[in-house]
Short mmCIF file of C-alpha atoms in Angstrom, two decimals:
data_model
loop_
_atom_site.label_atom_id
_atom_site.label_comp_id
_atom_site.label_asym_id
_atom_site.label_seq_id
_atom_site.Cartn_x
_atom_site.Cartn_y
_atom_site.Cartn_z
CA MET A 19 0.00 0.00 0.00
CA SER A 20 2.92 2.35 0.63
CA SER A 21 6.63 2.43 -0.16
CA SER A 22 7.36 4.42 3.00
CA ARG A 23 9.06 2.95 6.03
CA THR A 24 6.36 1.46 8.30
CA VAL A 25 6.58 0.11 11.86
CA ILE A 26 3.90 -1.99 13.53
CA CYS A 27 3.68 -1.37 17.29
CA LEU A 28 2.00 -4.45 18.78
CA LEU A 29 0.34 -3.39 22.02
CA ARG A 30 -0.55 -5.87 24.74
CA ASN A 31 -0.30 -4.91 28.41
CA ASP A 32 1.00 -1.43 27.58
CA LEU A 33 -2.16 0.46 26.66
CA ARG A 34 -0.84 4.01 27.02
CA LEU A 35 0.94 6.76 25.16
CA HIS A 36 2.95 8.23 28.04
CA ASP A 37 6.25 6.53 28.93
CA ASN A 38 5.83 4.02 26.12
CA GLU A 39 9.11 2.99 24.54
CA LEU A 40 7.34 1.57 21.48
CA PHE A 41 5.97 4.92 20.41
CA HIS A 42 9.14 6.73 21.46
CA TRP A 43 11.22 4.46 19.22
CA ALA A 44 8.79 4.21 16.32
CA GLN A 45 8.34 7.97 16.07
CA ARG A 46 12.06 8.23 15.33
CA ASN A 47 12.33 5.27 12.99
CA ALA A 48 9.26 5.25 10.77
CA GLU A 49 7.22 7.47 8.49
CA HIS A 50 4.08 5.49 9.26
CA ILE A 51 3.22 3.87 12.59
CA VAL A 52 0.61 1.15 13.02
CA PRO A 53 -0.47 0.95 16.70
CA LEU A 54 -2.07 -2.50 16.79
CA TYR A 55 -4.14 -4.31 19.40
CA CYS A 56 -5.33 -7.88 18.84
CA PHE A 57 -8.17 -9.53 20.70
CA ASP A 58 -6.46 -12.90 20.97
CA PRO A 59 -9.06 -15.71 21.06
CA ARG A 60 -6.83 -17.65 23.47
CA HIS A 61 -7.64 -15.03 26.13
CA TYR A 62 -11.36 -15.82 25.95
CA VAL A 63 -11.39 -19.56 26.59
CA GLY A 64 -11.34 -21.54 29.84
CA THR A 65 -8.50 -21.47 32.35
CA TYR A 66 -5.94 -24.23 32.10
CA ASN A 67 -7.00 -26.56 34.95
CA TYR A 68 -10.58 -25.76 35.90
CA SER A 69 -12.03 -24.21 32.73
CA LEU A 70 -13.15 -20.97 34.38
CA PRO A 71 -13.62 -18.01 32.02
CA LYS A 72 -10.07 -16.78 31.45
CA THR A 73 -11.16 -13.17 31.00
CA GLY A 74 -14.26 -12.53 33.06
CA PRO A 75 -16.81 -9.77 32.56
CA PHE A 76 -15.25 -7.14 34.85
CA ARG A 77 -11.77 -7.26 33.36
CA LEU A 78 -13.19 -7.40 29.84
CA ARG A 79 -15.25 -4.28 30.47
CA PHE A 80 -12.15 -2.53 31.82
CA LEU A 81 -10.13 -3.68 28.81
CA LEU A 82 -12.71 -2.44 26.31
CA GLU A 83 -12.82 0.93 28.08
CA SER A 84 -9.01 1.07 27.95
CA ILE A 85 -8.96 0.27 24.23
CA ARG A 86 -11.54 2.97 23.47
CA ASP A 87 -9.65 5.48 25.59
CA LEU A 88 -6.36 4.73 23.84
CA ARG A 89 -7.98 5.04 20.43
CA ASN A 90 -9.29 8.49 21.36
CA THR A 91 -5.86 9.55 22.61
CA LEU A 92 -4.14 8.36 19.44
CA ILE A 93 -6.70 10.10 17.23
CA SER A 94 -5.97 13.35 19.08
CA LYS A 95 -2.30 12.87 18.19
CA GLY A 96 -2.94 12.34 14.47
CA SER A 97 -2.92 8.54 14.58
CA ASN A 98 -5.40 5.78 15.42
CA LEU A 99 -5.50 2.39 17.08
CA VAL A 100 -5.81 -0.50 14.64
CA VAL A 101 -7.93 -3.25 16.18
CA ARG A 102 -8.15 -6.81 14.95
CA ARG A 103 -9.55 -10.08 16.27
CA GLY A 104 -7.19 -13.05 15.97
CA LYS A 105 -3.88 -14.46 17.12
CA PRO A 106 -1.28 -11.66 17.03
CA GLU A 107 1.26 -13.71 15.12
CA GLU A 108 -1.30 -14.33 12.37
CA VAL A 109 -2.67 -10.78 12.34
CA VAL A 110 0.82 -9.30 12.10
CA ALA A 111 1.75 -11.64 9.25
CA ASP A 112 -1.38 -10.60 7.37
CA LEU A 113 -0.63 -6.90 7.90
CA VAL A 114 2.97 -7.32 6.73
CA ARG A 115 1.71 -8.92 3.51
CA GLN A 116 -1.00 -6.28 3.11
CA LEU A 117 1.22 -3.25 3.66
CA GLY A 118 4.29 -4.53 1.88
CA SER A 119 6.58 -1.91 3.46
CA VAL A 120 6.85 -2.99 7.09
CA SER A 121 10.42 -2.62 8.27
CA SER A 122 9.90 -3.63 11.90
CA VAL A 123 7.41 -5.06 14.35
CA ALA A 124 8.00 -3.64 17.82
CA PHE A 125 6.50 -4.91 21.07
CA HIS A 126 7.22 -5.12 24.77
CA GLU A 127 8.20 -8.64 25.71
CA GLU A 128 5.92 -10.40 28.18
CA VAL A 129 7.42 -12.04 31.24
CA LEU A 130 5.04 -14.98 31.45
CA SER A 131 1.77 -16.35 30.15
CA HIS A 132 -0.18 -19.60 30.14
CA ILE A 133 -0.16 -19.04 26.38
CA THR A 134 2.99 -20.10 24.55
CA ASP A 135 5.11 -17.02 23.97
CA ASN A 136 8.67 -16.96 22.68
CA SER A 137 9.33 -13.64 24.37
CA LYS A 138 12.04 -13.24 26.96
CA SER A 139 12.06 -10.59 29.66
CA ALA A 140 14.25 -7.56 29.09
CA VAL A 141 14.49 -6.43 32.70
CA TRP A 142 17.09 -6.09 35.44
CA PRO A 143 19.76 -8.78 36.02
CA LEU A 144 18.41 -11.86 37.75
CA GLU A 145 21.07 -12.09 40.46
CA CYS A 146 18.91 -9.92 42.73
CA GLU A 147 15.89 -12.20 42.39
CA SER A 148 17.56 -15.30 43.73
CA ARG A 149 17.53 -13.81 47.24
CA TYR A 150 14.47 -13.62 49.43
CA ARG A 151 12.29 -10.57 49.23
CA GLU A 152 13.85 -8.56 52.04
CA GLU A 153 17.31 -8.99 50.54
CA PHE A 154 15.87 -8.11 47.14
CA ARG A 155 14.35 -4.92 48.53
CA LYS A 156 17.59 -3.88 50.23
CA ALA A 157 19.66 -4.58 47.12
CA VAL A 158 17.36 -2.67 44.80
CA GLU A 159 16.95 0.28 47.14
CA SER A 160 20.69 0.63 47.65
CA GLU A 161 21.90 -0.20 44.15
CA GLY A 162 18.96 0.30 41.79
CA ARG A 163 18.10 3.40 39.80
CA VAL A 164 14.70 4.07 38.28
CA ARG A 165 15.13 5.27 34.74
CA PRO A 166 13.45 8.49 33.60
CA VAL A 167 10.19 8.24 31.71
CA PHE A 168 10.08 8.49 27.93
CA SER A 169 8.65 11.74 26.68
CA THR A 170 5.07 11.75 25.39
CA PRO A 171 4.98 12.73 21.70
CA GLU A 172 2.93 15.79 20.83
CA LYS A 173 2.09 14.19 17.48
CA LEU A 174 2.40 10.68 16.11
CA ASN A 175 3.29 9.75 12.58
CA PRO A 176 0.13 8.62 10.79
CA LEU A 177 -1.17 5.24 9.73
CA PRO A 178 -0.29 4.10 6.21
CA PRO A 179 -2.90 5.49 3.81
CA GLY A 180 -5.92 3.27 3.28
CA LEU A 181 -5.44 1.07 6.35
CA GLU A 182 -8.75 0.43 8.10
CA GLU A 183 -8.83 0.98 11.84
CA GLY A 184 -11.16 -1.95 12.60
CA ALA A 185 -14.08 -2.09 14.99
CA ILE A 186 -13.66 -2.54 18.74
CA PRO A 187 -15.69 -5.63 19.62
CA THR A 188 -18.39 -5.67 22.26
CA ALA A 189 -18.54 -8.00 25.23
CA GLU A 190 -21.21 -9.96 23.36
CA ASP A 191 -18.89 -10.31 20.35
CA LEU A 192 -16.42 -12.03 22.69
CA GLN A 193 -19.06 -14.36 24.17
CA GLN A 194 -19.15 -12.45 27.45
CA THR A 195 -21.91 -10.63 29.29
CA GLU A 196 -21.89 -6.98 30.31
CA PRO A 197 -21.60 -6.84 34.12
CA VAL A 198 -23.97 -4.86 36.31
CA ILE A 199 -22.42 -1.92 38.17
CA ASP A 200 -22.70 -2.46 41.93
CA PRO A 201 -22.91 0.84 43.89
CA ARG A 202 -21.01 -0.75 46.80
CA SER A 203 -17.87 -1.23 44.70
CA ALA A 204 -14.56 0.00 46.11
CA PHE A 205 -13.40 0.39 42.49
CA PRO A 206 -16.09 2.31 40.56
CA CYS A 207 -13.50 3.45 38.01
CA SER A 208 -13.16 3.21 34.24
CA GLY A 209 -10.35 1.73 32.20
CA GLY A 210 -7.94 3.78 30.16
CA GLU A 211 -4.87 5.96 30.37
CA SER A 212 -6.79 9.20 30.86
CA HIS A 213 -8.66 7.75 33.85
CA ALA A 214 -5.43 6.36 35.32
CA LEU A 215 -3.69 9.73 35.14
CA ALA A 216 -6.76 11.42 36.62
CA ARG A 217 -6.74 8.91 39.50
CA LEU A 218 -3.10 9.67 40.27
CA LYS A 219 -3.81 13.39 40.22
CA HIS A 220 -6.74 12.89 42.58
CA TYR A 221 -4.89 10.61 45.00
CA PHE A 222 -1.65 12.59 45.06
CA TRP A 223 -2.25 16.22 44.24
CA ASP A 224 -5.95 16.93 44.80
CA THR A 225 -6.55 15.10 48.10
CA ASP A 226 -3.08 14.32 49.52
CA ALA A 227 -4.44 10.84 50.24
CA VAL A 228 -1.03 9.37 49.42
CA ALA A 229 0.35 11.03 52.56
CA THR A 230 -1.74 8.70 54.75
CA TYR A 231 -1.56 5.59 52.56
CA LYS A 232 0.31 3.48 55.11
CA GLU A 233 -2.37 4.13 57.73
CA THR A 234 -5.35 3.41 55.46
CA ARG A 235 -4.05 0.73 53.07
CA ASN A 236 -5.68 -2.15 54.96
CA GLY A 237 -9.12 -0.64 54.61
CA LEU A 238 -12.12 -2.47 53.20
CA ILE A 239 -14.77 0.13 52.37
CA GLY A 240 -14.52 3.06 49.98
CA VAL A 241 -12.38 4.20 47.08
CA ASP A 242 -9.57 6.14 48.73
CA TYR A 243 -8.26 3.71 51.36
CA SER A 244 -5.63 2.67 48.80
CA THR A 245 -4.21 3.98 45.54
CA LYS A 246 -6.34 1.64 43.36
CA PHE A 247 -3.62 1.87 40.69
CA SER A 248 -3.41 -1.91 40.21
CA PRO A 249 -6.04 -2.37 37.44
CA TRP A 250 -4.43 0.34 35.32
CA LEU A 251 -0.95 -1.02 36.05
CA ALA A 252 -2.04 -4.53 35.04
CA MET A 253 -3.12 -3.33 31.58
CA GLY A 254 -0.31 -0.85 31.22
CA CYS A 255 -2.62 2.18 31.23
CA ILE A 256 -0.21 3.85 33.64
CA SER A 257 3.54 3.47 33.90
CA PRO A 258 5.09 2.38 37.22
CA ARG A 259 8.02 4.66 36.41
CA TYR A 260 5.63 7.58 36.04
CA ILE A 261 4.09 6.78 39.44
CA TYR A 262 7.54 6.60 41.00
CA HIS A 263 8.65 9.95 39.63
CA GLN A 264 5.34 11.55 40.61
CA ILE A 265 5.89 10.32 44.18
CA LYS A 266 9.37 11.79 44.17
CA GLN A 267 7.98 15.09 42.94
CA TYR A 268 5.29 14.95 45.64
CA GLU A 269 7.91 14.28 48.30
CA LYS A 270 9.92 17.24 47.10
CA GLU A 271 7.01 19.67 46.88
CA ARG A 272 4.75 18.53 49.75
CA THR A 273 5.88 15.81 52.14
CA ALA A 274 7.96 12.66 52.32
CA ASN A 275 6.95 10.09 54.92
CA GLN A 276 6.38 6.37 55.48
CA SER A 277 3.24 6.48 53.36
CA THR A 278 4.92 7.89 50.25
CA TYR A 279 7.72 5.36 50.69
CA TRP A 280 5.19 2.55 51.07
CA VAL A 281 3.71 3.17 47.62
CA ILE A 282 7.20 2.74 46.15
CA PHE A 283 7.54 -0.38 48.31
CA GLU A 284 4.41 -1.79 46.65
CA LEU A 285 5.79 -1.12 43.18
CA LEU A 286 8.98 -2.89 44.20
CA TRP A 287 7.10 -6.09 45.11
CA ARG A 288 5.28 -5.92 41.82
CA ASP A 289 8.67 -6.05 40.12
CA TYR A 290 9.78 -8.81 42.48
CA PHE A 291 7.08 -11.16 41.26
CA ARG A 292 8.17 -10.48 37.72
CA PHE A 293 11.67 -11.60 38.57
CA VAL A 294 10.29 -14.73 40.25
CA SER A 295 8.39 -15.48 37.06
CA VAL A 296 11.41 -14.86 34.86
CA LYS A 297 13.51 -17.20 36.98
CA TYR A 298 11.00 -20.06 37.36
CA GLY A 299 8.98 -19.72 34.17
CA ASN A 300 5.95 -21.99 33.89
CA ARG A 301 6.77 -23.66 37.21
CA ILE A 302 4.66 -20.96 38.88
CA PHE A 303 1.61 -22.66 37.32
CA GLN A 304 2.51 -26.17 38.47
CA VAL A 305 0.69 -27.79 41.38
CA LYS A 306 3.98 -28.51 43.20
CA GLY A 307 5.04 -24.89 42.89
CA LEU A 308 8.57 -23.58 43.09
CA GLN A 309 9.63 -26.09 45.75
CA ASP A 310 8.50 -29.14 43.76
CA LYS A 311 6.59 -30.07 46.88
CA SER A 312 3.79 -32.65 46.91
CA VAL A 313 0.77 -31.62 48.96
CA PRO A 314 -2.42 -33.72 49.08
CA TRP A 315 -4.67 -30.91 47.84
CA LYS A 316 -8.38 -31.64 47.68
CA LYS A 317 -10.47 -30.95 44.59
CA ASP A 318 -13.86 -30.85 46.29
CA MET A 319 -16.05 -28.80 43.96
CA LYS A 320 -18.77 -28.43 46.58
CA LEU A 321 -16.32 -26.72 48.95
CA PHE A 322 -14.91 -24.65 46.09
CA ASP A 323 -18.37 -23.47 45.05
CA ALA A 324 -19.15 -22.45 48.63
CA TRP A 325 -15.89 -20.47 48.76
CA LYS A 326 -16.25 -18.69 45.44
CA GLU A 327 -19.94 -17.89 45.99
CA GLY A 328 -19.48 -16.59 49.53
CA ARG A 329 -21.42 -19.40 51.24
CA THR A 330 -18.80 -20.75 53.65
CA GLY A 331 -20.61 -19.64 56.79
CA VAL A 332 -17.52 -17.61 57.80
CA PRO A 333 -18.73 -14.03 57.34
CA PHE A 334 -15.40 -12.30 56.75
CA VAL A 335 -14.56 -14.80 53.99
CA ASP A 336 -18.05 -14.62 52.51
CA ALA A 337 -18.11 -10.82 52.45
CA ASN A 338 -14.85 -10.66 50.52
CA MET A 339 -15.86 -13.36 48.05
CA ARG A 340 -19.20 -11.71 47.40
CA GLU A 341 -17.50 -8.38 46.80
CA LEU A 342 -15.23 -10.04 44.24
CA ALA A 343 -18.14 -11.76 42.49
CA ALA A 344 -20.20 -8.55 42.36
CA THR A 345 -17.48 -6.05 41.41
CA GLY A 346 -14.31 -7.77 40.19
CA PHE A 347 -12.36 -6.18 43.02
CA MET A 348 -11.22 -7.15 46.51
CA SER A 349 -8.94 -5.42 48.99
CA ASN A 350 -5.42 -6.62 49.56
CA ARG A 351 -6.39 -7.62 53.09
CA GLY A 352 -9.32 -9.64 51.79
CA ARG A 353 -7.21 -11.46 49.20
CA GLN A 354 -4.74 -12.59 51.84
CA ASN A 355 -7.49 -13.97 54.02
CA VAL A 356 -9.57 -15.82 51.45
CA ALA A 357 -6.40 -17.35 49.96
CA SER A 358 -5.32 -18.60 53.37
CA PHE A 359 -8.82 -19.94 54.03
CA LEU A 360 -8.94 -21.89 50.75
CA THR A 361 -5.47 -23.40 51.05
CA LYS A 362 -5.07 -23.87 54.83
CA ASP A 363 -8.59 -24.21 56.24
CA LEU A 364 -10.24 -26.01 53.32
CA GLY A 365 -7.10 -27.68 51.94
CA LEU A 366 -8.21 -27.11 48.35
CA ASP A 367 -5.91 -27.05 45.33
CA TRP A 368 -4.42 -23.54 45.34
CA ARG A 369 -4.84 -23.37 41.54
CA MET A 370 -8.62 -23.31 42.03
CA GLY A 371 -8.26 -20.00 43.85
CA ALA A 372 -5.64 -18.65 41.47
CA GLU A 373 -7.78 -19.38 38.43
CA TRP A 374 -10.91 -17.90 40.06
CA PHE A 375 -8.94 -14.72 40.77
CA GLU A 376 -7.61 -14.78 37.20
CA SER A 377 -11.15 -14.97 35.90
CA LEU A 378 -12.74 -12.25 38.03
CA LEU A 379 -10.13 -9.73 39.11
CA ILE A 380 -10.08 -6.50 37.13
CA ASP A 381 -6.42 -6.09 38.10
CA HIS A 382 -5.29 -9.64 37.37
CA ASP A 383 -1.56 -9.75 36.75
CA VAL A 384 -0.28 -13.23 36.03
CA CYS A 385 3.01 -12.82 37.90
CA SER A 386 1.56 -11.22 41.02
CA ASN A 387 -1.51 -13.44 41.17
CA TYR A 388 0.22 -16.79 40.81
CA GLY A 389 3.23 -15.66 42.85
CA ASN A 390 1.01 -14.66 45.76
CA TRP A 391 -1.04 -17.85 45.60
CA LEU A 392 2.18 -19.87 45.75
CA TYR A 393 3.06 -18.03 48.95
CA SER A 394 -0.37 -18.66 50.40
CA ALA A 395 -0.08 -22.36 49.58
CA GLY A 396 3.36 -22.61 51.18
CA ILE A 397 5.06 -23.76 47.98
CA GLY A 398 6.65 -20.51 46.85
CA ASN A 399 10.24 -19.49 47.49
CA ASP A 400 9.53 -18.25 51.00
CA PRO A 401 10.96 -20.52 53.70
CA ARG A 402 8.09 -19.86 56.17
CA GLU A 403 5.64 -22.31 54.69
CA ASN A 404 3.27 -22.92 57.62
CA ARG A 405 1.77 -19.45 57.92
CA LYS A 406 -1.97 -19.30 58.34
CA PHE A 407 -4.47 -16.54 58.87
CA ASN A 408 -6.91 -16.65 61.74
CA MET A 409 -10.16 -15.59 60.10
CA ILE A 410 -11.79 -14.37 63.31
CA LYS A 411 -8.82 -12.33 64.51
CA GLN A 412 -8.40 -10.81 61.08
CA GLY A 413 -12.06 -9.89 60.90
CA LEU A 414 -11.97 -8.25 64.32
CA ASP A 415 -8.69 -6.46 63.56
CA TYR A 416 -9.77 -4.98 60.26
CA ASP A 417 -13.58 -4.90 60.47
CA ASN A 418 -13.97 -4.54 64.21
CA ASN A 419 -17.55 -3.26 64.14
CA GLY A 420 -18.58 -5.55 61.31
CA ASP A 421 -19.55 -2.76 58.90
CA TYR A 422 -17.87 -4.44 55.95
CA VAL A 423 -19.48 -7.83 56.63
CA ARG A 424 -22.93 -6.28 56.96
CA GLN A 425 -22.41 -4.40 53.68
CA TRP A 426 -21.80 -7.60 51.71
CA VAL A 427 -23.69 -10.17 53.80
CA PRO A 428 -27.00 -8.36 54.35
CA GLU A 429 -28.68 -11.41 55.86
CA LEU A 430 -26.52 -10.70 58.95
CA GLN A 431 -27.27 -6.95 59.05
CA ASN A 432 -29.21 -7.19 62.33
CA ILE A 433 -26.25 -8.62 64.25
CA ARG A 434 -24.49 -5.71 65.85
CA GLY A 435 -20.79 -5.14 66.37
CA GLY A 436 -18.10 -7.80 66.19
CA ASP A 437 -20.57 -10.60 66.87
CA VAL A 438 -21.31 -10.59 63.14
CA HIS A 439 -18.00 -12.41 62.55
CA THR A 440 -19.10 -15.49 64.54
CA PRO A 441 -22.87 -15.93 64.31
CA TRP A 442 -22.55 -19.62 65.26
CA SER A 443 -21.30 -18.57 68.70
CA LEU A 444 -24.46 -16.62 69.50
CA SER A 445 -27.33 -17.96 71.55
CA ASN A 446 -30.54 -19.04 69.89
CA ALA A 447 -32.23 -16.01 71.41
CA ALA A 448 -29.63 -13.66 69.97
CA LEU A 449 -29.95 -15.23 66.52
CA ALA A 450 -33.73 -15.04 66.67
CA HIS A 451 -33.51 -11.38 67.70
CA ALA A 452 -31.33 -10.77 64.59
CA HIS A 453 -33.68 -12.81 62.35
CA VAL A 454 -30.90 -15.27 61.52
CA THR A 455 -31.37 -19.02 61.24
CA LEU A 456 -28.11 -20.86 60.69
CA GLY A 457 -28.40 -23.41 57.92
CA ASP A 458 -31.38 -21.54 56.50
CA THR A 459 -31.03 -17.77 56.16
CA TYR A 460 -27.23 -18.06 56.47
CA PRO A 461 -24.99 -21.15 56.28
CA ALA A 462 -23.41 -22.80 59.27
CA PRO A 463 -19.61 -22.73 58.86
CA ILE A 464 -18.33 -25.44 56.52
CA VAL A 465 -15.19 -25.64 58.63
CA THR A 466 -13.95 -24.20 61.93
CA ALA A 467 -10.38 -23.87 63.15
CA PRO A 468 -9.43 -24.41 66.81
CA GLU A 469 -7.45 -21.15 66.97
CA TRP A 470 -10.61 -19.13 66.28
CA SER A 471 -12.05 -19.87 69.73
CA ARG A 472 -9.56 -17.78 71.66
CA HIS A 473 -10.78 -14.63 69.87
CA ILE A 474 -14.52 -15.21 70.09
CA ASN A 475 -14.73 -14.07 73.72
CA LYS A 476 -12.65 -10.97 72.98
CA LYS A 477 -14.90 -9.55 70.30
CA ALA A 478 -17.42 -6.76 70.73
CA VAL A 479 -20.40 -7.98 72.77
CA GLY A 480 -22.82 -7.11 69.97
CA VAL A 481 -26.52 -7.83 70.21
CA TRP A 482 -27.13 -7.73 73.98
CA GLY A 483 -24.45 -5.47 75.43
CA LYS A 484 -21.97 -2.71 74.96
CA GLY A 485 -19.36 -3.36 72.32
CA ARG A 486 -15.81 -2.15 72.14
CA LYS A 487 -15.24 1.50 71.40
CA LYS A 488 -16.46 2.08 67.89
CA GLY A 489 -14.23 3.29 65.12
CA PRO A 490 -14.63 3.30 61.35
CA SER A 491 -13.94 -0.21 60.10
CA HIS A 492 -12.44 1.11 56.90
CA THR A 493 -9.54 2.79 58.77
CA PRO A 494 -8.26 -0.04 60.99
CA LYS A 495 -5.59 0.39 63.58
CA GLN A 496 -2.24 -0.60 62.15
CA HIS A 497 -0.03 -3.19 63.79
CA ARG A 498 3.73 -2.94 63.99
CA ASP A 499 4.19 -6.62 63.21
CA ARG A 500 2.31 -6.46 59.92
CA GLY A 501 4.17 -5.98 56.68
CA ILE A 502 2.82 -5.09 53.29
CA ASP A 503 0.57 -8.14 53.17
CA PHE A 504 -0.05 -11.67 54.39
CA TYR A 505 3.00 -13.07 52.70
CA PHE A 506 5.46 -11.07 54.81
CA SER A 507 3.70 -11.49 58.16
CA ARG A 508 5.94 -12.61 60.98
CA SER A 509 3.64 -14.81 63.03
CA LYS A 510 2.14 -18.02 61.72
CA ASN A 511 -1.35 -17.53 63.09
CA LEU A 512 -2.35 -13.92 62.53
#
């Protein structure tokens, strides 16, 4: 179609214009640029082991919003986003034949995928990754340097003349349903680079919420208890380097404290899981994990269905699982707990949980998701394999008045205070007063752990008496012995 030098920029999990090396390079090496996104049919089939929808409705909606947003951005820069349905290797080959003048195909290499990919990671040296996470953090903080962001082009070189942009498919086109928006969602946000940049501006510069991140990050209710960057990071709508440099600018102009550092800390662990995946490859998907350890995991589908549908009879677990099913999002604190419950209390195959998260989470990132599930299952590269969360203690620590449970488990809404975490411990009179019938209006627990009992008598009295001093359950008291998440906790029975 054209004798001019043409470069195809194959976009995958890098759906942005800012700090995008593809566009930075192509703008200097081509007269025509073809920004290309392919809806790969392999992303819309069942998961590898349990045939759950690989891309569920919430992430698909977010993806479609991100694609539309990127197309609008590129149009404003004199370009467009070319969209095709098909395997990228086949689509690219067809475009090369069609255009006849393609000099290069540029793309960011993926670290890992269930789908066969010949890419190799082009990231930092792997020597750092072979240490445990604390050593990794210390090495990177003392020796690492975050590179500057690539400049955002004011204009992009155009598409080759005559090339059709292609229609963005609908959810129905991809055999998926359009999800219902739940007003209780802690992530009522839209996909796309423009929304990601607006979120950062809001969280950093408009509200100064980043300055209290460390104190609020274990929250459960509301939008601003955490950055909520993860969905946009997972699809590449925002650059982690851009976030880092914005934090540094914020620290210079406003304040630098433990909270601003902690956001960088989170970005560091995101990179860590990428190094784990580079080192171990597809072993992170294997049932024996990184330790090649045999565990007699159960594959009880009845138990699994109760877990994923929020019918375990353990309210803190059920609330989190219902939030995930209704919104595609769950707090970091919730993820740690439900993962521990599935692997340690139910003894189910950890891949059941990992694949359910892969299906539903808006912010699913293959390296972080599978890496964290390996930790929860005790078969990752962390030597402390016997850690386990105490569901009752966790519920009382982070939802002490039960507001979060009552929000997502409305059948328990008449149980006051911390008693809502253990309805089975209440008297028949108390249950009748709250209009709860265990095994009927709400399930009896499918499992109980002996360590739960020592916290039942310490909870707020609830229905019949005065509870502990009330405080907002979405801003829990922080504990010195708690790290960034479950996987760094020091005690085995938190």
